[in-house]
CSV table of C-alpha atoms in Angstrom, one decimal:
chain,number,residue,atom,x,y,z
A,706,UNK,CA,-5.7,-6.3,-14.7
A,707,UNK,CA,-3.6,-7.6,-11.8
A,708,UNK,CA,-3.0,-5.9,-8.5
A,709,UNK,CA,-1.2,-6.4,-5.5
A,710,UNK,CA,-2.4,-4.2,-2.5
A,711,UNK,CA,0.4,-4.4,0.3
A,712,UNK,CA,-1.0,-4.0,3.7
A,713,UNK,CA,-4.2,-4.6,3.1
A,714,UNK,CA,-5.7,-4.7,6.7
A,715,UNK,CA,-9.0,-5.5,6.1
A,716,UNK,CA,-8.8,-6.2,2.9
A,717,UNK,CA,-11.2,-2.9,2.1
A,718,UNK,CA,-9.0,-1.4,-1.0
A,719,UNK,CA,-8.4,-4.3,-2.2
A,720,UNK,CA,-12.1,-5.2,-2.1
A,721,UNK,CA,-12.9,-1.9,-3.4
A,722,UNK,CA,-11.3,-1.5,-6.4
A,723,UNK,CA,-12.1,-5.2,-7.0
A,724,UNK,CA,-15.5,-4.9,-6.8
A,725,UNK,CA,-16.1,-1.7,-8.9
A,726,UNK,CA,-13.7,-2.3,-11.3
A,727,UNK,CA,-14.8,-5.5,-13.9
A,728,UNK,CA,-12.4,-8.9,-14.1
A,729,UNK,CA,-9.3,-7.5,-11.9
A,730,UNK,CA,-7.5,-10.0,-9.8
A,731,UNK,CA,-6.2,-8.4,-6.4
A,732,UNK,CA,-3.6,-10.5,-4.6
A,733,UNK,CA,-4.0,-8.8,-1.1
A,734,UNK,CA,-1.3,-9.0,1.2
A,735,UNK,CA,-1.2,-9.0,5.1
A,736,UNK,CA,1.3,-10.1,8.0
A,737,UNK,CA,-1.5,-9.4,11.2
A,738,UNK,CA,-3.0,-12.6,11.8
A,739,UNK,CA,-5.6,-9.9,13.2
A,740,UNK,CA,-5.8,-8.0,10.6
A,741,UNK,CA,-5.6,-11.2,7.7
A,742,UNK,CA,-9.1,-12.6,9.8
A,743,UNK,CA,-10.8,-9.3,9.1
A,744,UNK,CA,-9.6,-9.3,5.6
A,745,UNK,CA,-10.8,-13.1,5.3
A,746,UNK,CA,-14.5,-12.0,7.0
A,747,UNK,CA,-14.8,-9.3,4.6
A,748,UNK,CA,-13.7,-11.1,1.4
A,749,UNK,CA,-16.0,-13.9,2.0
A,750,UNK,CA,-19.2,-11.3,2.6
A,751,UNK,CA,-18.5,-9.8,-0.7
A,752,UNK,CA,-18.1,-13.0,-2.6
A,753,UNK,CA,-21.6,-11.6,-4.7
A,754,UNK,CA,-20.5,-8.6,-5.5
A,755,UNK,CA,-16.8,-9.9,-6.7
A,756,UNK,CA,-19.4,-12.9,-8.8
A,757,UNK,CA,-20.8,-9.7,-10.2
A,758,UNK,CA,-17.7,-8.0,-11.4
A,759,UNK,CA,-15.9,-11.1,-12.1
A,760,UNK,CA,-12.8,-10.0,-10.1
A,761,UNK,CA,-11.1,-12.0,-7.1
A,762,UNK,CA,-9.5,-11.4,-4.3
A,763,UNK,CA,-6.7,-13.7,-3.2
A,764,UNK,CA,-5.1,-13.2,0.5
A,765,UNK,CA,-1.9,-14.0,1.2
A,766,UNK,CA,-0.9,-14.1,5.1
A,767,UNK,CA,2.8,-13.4,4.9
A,768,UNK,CA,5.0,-10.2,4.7
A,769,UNK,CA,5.6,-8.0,1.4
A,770,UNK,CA,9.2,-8.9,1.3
A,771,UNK,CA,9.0,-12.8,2.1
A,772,UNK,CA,5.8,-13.0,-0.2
A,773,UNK,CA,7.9,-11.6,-2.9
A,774,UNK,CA,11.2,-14.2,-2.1
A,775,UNK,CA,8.9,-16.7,-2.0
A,776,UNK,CA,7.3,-16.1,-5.2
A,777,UNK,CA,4.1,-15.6,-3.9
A,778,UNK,CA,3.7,-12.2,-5.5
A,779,UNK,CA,5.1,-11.9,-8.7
A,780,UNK,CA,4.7,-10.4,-11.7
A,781,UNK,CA,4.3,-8.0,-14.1
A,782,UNK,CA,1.5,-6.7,-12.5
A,783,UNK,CA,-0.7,-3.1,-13.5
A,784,UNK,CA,-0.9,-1.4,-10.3
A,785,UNK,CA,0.5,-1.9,-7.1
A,786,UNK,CA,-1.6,0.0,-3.7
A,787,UNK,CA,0.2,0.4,0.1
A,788,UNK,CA,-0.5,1.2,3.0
A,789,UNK,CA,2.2,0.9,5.0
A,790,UNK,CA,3.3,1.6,8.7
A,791,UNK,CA,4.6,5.1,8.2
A,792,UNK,CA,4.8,6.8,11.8
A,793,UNK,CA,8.1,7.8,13.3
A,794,UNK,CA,8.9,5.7,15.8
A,795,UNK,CA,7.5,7.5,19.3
A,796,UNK,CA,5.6,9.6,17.2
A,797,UNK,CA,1.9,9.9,18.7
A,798,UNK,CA,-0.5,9.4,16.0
A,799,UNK,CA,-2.7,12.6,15.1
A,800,UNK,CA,-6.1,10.9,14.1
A,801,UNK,CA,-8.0,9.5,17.3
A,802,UNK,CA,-9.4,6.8,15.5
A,803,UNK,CA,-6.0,5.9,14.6
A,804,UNK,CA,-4.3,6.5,18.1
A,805,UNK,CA,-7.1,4.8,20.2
A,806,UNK,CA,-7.6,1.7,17.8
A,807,UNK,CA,-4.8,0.5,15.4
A,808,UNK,CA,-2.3,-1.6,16.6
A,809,UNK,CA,1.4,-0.7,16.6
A,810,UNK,CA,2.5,-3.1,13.8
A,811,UNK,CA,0.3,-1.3,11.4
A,812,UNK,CA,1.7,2.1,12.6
A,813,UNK,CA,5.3,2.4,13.5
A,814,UNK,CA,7.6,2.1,10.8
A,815,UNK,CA,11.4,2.9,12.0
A,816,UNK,CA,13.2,5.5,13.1
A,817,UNK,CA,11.8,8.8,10.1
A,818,UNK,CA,8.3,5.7,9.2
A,819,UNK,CA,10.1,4.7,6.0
A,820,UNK,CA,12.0,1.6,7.2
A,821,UNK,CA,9.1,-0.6,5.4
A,822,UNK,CA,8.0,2.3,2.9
A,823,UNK,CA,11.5,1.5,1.5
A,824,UNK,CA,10.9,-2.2,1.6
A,825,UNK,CA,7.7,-2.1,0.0
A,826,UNK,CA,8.8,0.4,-2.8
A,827,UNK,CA,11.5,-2.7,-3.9
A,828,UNK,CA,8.5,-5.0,-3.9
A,829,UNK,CA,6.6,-2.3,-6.3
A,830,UNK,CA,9.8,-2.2,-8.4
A,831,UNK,CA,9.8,-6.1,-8.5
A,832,UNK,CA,6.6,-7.1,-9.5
A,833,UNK,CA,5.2,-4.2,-11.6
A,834,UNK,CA,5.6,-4.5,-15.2
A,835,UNK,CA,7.0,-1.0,-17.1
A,836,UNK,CA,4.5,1.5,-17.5
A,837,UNK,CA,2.6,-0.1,-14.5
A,838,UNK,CA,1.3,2.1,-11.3
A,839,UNK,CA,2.5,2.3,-7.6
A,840,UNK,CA,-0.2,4.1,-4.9
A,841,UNK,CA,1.3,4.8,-1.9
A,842,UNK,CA,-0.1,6.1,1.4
A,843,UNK,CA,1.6,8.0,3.9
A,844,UNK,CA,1.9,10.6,6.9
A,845,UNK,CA,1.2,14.2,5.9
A,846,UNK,CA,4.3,15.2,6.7
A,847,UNK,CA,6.2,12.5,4.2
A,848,UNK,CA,4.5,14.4,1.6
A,849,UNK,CA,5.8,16.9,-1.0
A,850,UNK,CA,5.7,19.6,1.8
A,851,UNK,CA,7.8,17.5,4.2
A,852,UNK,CA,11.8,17.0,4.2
A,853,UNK,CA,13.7,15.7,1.8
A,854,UNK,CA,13.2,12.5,3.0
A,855,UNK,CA,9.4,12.8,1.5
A,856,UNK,CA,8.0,9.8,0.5
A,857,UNK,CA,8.3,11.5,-3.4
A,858,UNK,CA,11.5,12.5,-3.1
A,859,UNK,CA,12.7,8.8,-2.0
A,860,UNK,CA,10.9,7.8,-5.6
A,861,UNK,CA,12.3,10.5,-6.9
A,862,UNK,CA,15.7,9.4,-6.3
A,863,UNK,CA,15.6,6.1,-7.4
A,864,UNK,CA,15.6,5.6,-11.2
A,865,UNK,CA,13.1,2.7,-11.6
A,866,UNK,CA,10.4,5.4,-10.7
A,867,UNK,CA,8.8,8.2,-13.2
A,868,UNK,CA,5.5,10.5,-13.2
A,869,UNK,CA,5.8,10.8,-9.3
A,870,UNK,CA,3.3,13.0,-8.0
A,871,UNK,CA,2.3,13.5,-4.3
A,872,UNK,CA,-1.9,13.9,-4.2
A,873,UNK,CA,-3.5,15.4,-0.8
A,874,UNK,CA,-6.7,13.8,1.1
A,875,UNK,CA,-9.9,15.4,1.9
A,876,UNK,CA,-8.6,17.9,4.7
A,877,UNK,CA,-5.8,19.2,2.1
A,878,UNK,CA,-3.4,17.3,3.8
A,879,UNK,CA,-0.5,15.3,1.3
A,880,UNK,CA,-1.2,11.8,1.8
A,881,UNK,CA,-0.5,9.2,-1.6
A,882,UNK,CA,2.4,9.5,-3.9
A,883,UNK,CA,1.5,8.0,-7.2
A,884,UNK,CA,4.8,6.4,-9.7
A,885,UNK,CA,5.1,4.9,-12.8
A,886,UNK,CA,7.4,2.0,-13.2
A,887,UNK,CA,10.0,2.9,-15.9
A,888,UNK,CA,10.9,0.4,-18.5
């Protein structure tokens, strides 16, 4: 299987699903010099376990969008994950741990949070082969339950996209829209 996880902080999704799941190669994408160190620290202390399942994790220190003009993520891939900056602009964050901790690049994402939602969602469209999955995170209120400009209904809209379905985290709360990648 091949993946591309888009935003991938400290590289723990990427690192998850490579390490439980057997022979996967992750390309695991980051801009934050910060964040791309952590990543680094974290994919070399699970070097054993990726042995083990005989996936790898490859970093790339660039943006989604130049990464893909570049070439430096391409496809067809299975599954694309993100985790985007999705909070409104002057938005306060809700989660403490979140507000106290994260730095404003991995937060703020325009003026409604979808300015690199929509960004990433052409990556997605460009690198996933048909019938191949997109994961996306996002603020509660971007969910099903939100306005029409929902992360969904932006899928929903654009005809590349099938099988869209909003799922909610552990507090109930809408949080990933799952797509398929029509042919």
């Amino acid at each position: 299987l091949q993946l591309v996880d888009l935003g991938t902080g400290s590289g723990a999704i990427a690192l998850s699903l490579a390490t439980e799941l057997p022979a996967i190669d992750v390309r695991a994408v980051e801009v934050s010099p910060a964040a791309a160190e952590w990543a680094e620290r974290n994919i070399a202390a699970c070097r054993p376990a990726l042995a083990e399942s005989g996936s790898t994790v490859t970093l790339l220190r660039a943006d989604a969008m130049d990464a893909l003009e570049a070439g430096l993520i391409t496809g067809p891939v299975d599954l694309v994950v993100a985790n985007p900056p999705y909070i409104p602009d002057g938005a306060v964050p809700r989660d403490p741990e979140v507000r106290d901790h994260d730095p404003a690049r991995a937060l703020f994402g325009g003026p409604d949070g979808l300015d690199v939602v929509r960004q990433w969602v052409e990556v997605a469209a460009n690198v996933l082969r048909p019938g191949g999955g997109f994961l996306l995170e996002h603020g509660d209120e971007q969910g099903d339950a939100g306005s029409a400009a929902s992360v969904p209904e932006l899928l929903r809209r654009d005809t590349r996209w099938s099988r869209i379905r909003d799922y909610p985290d552990l507090t109930g709360r809408p949080r990933v829209t799952s797509a398929t990648r029509r042919s």
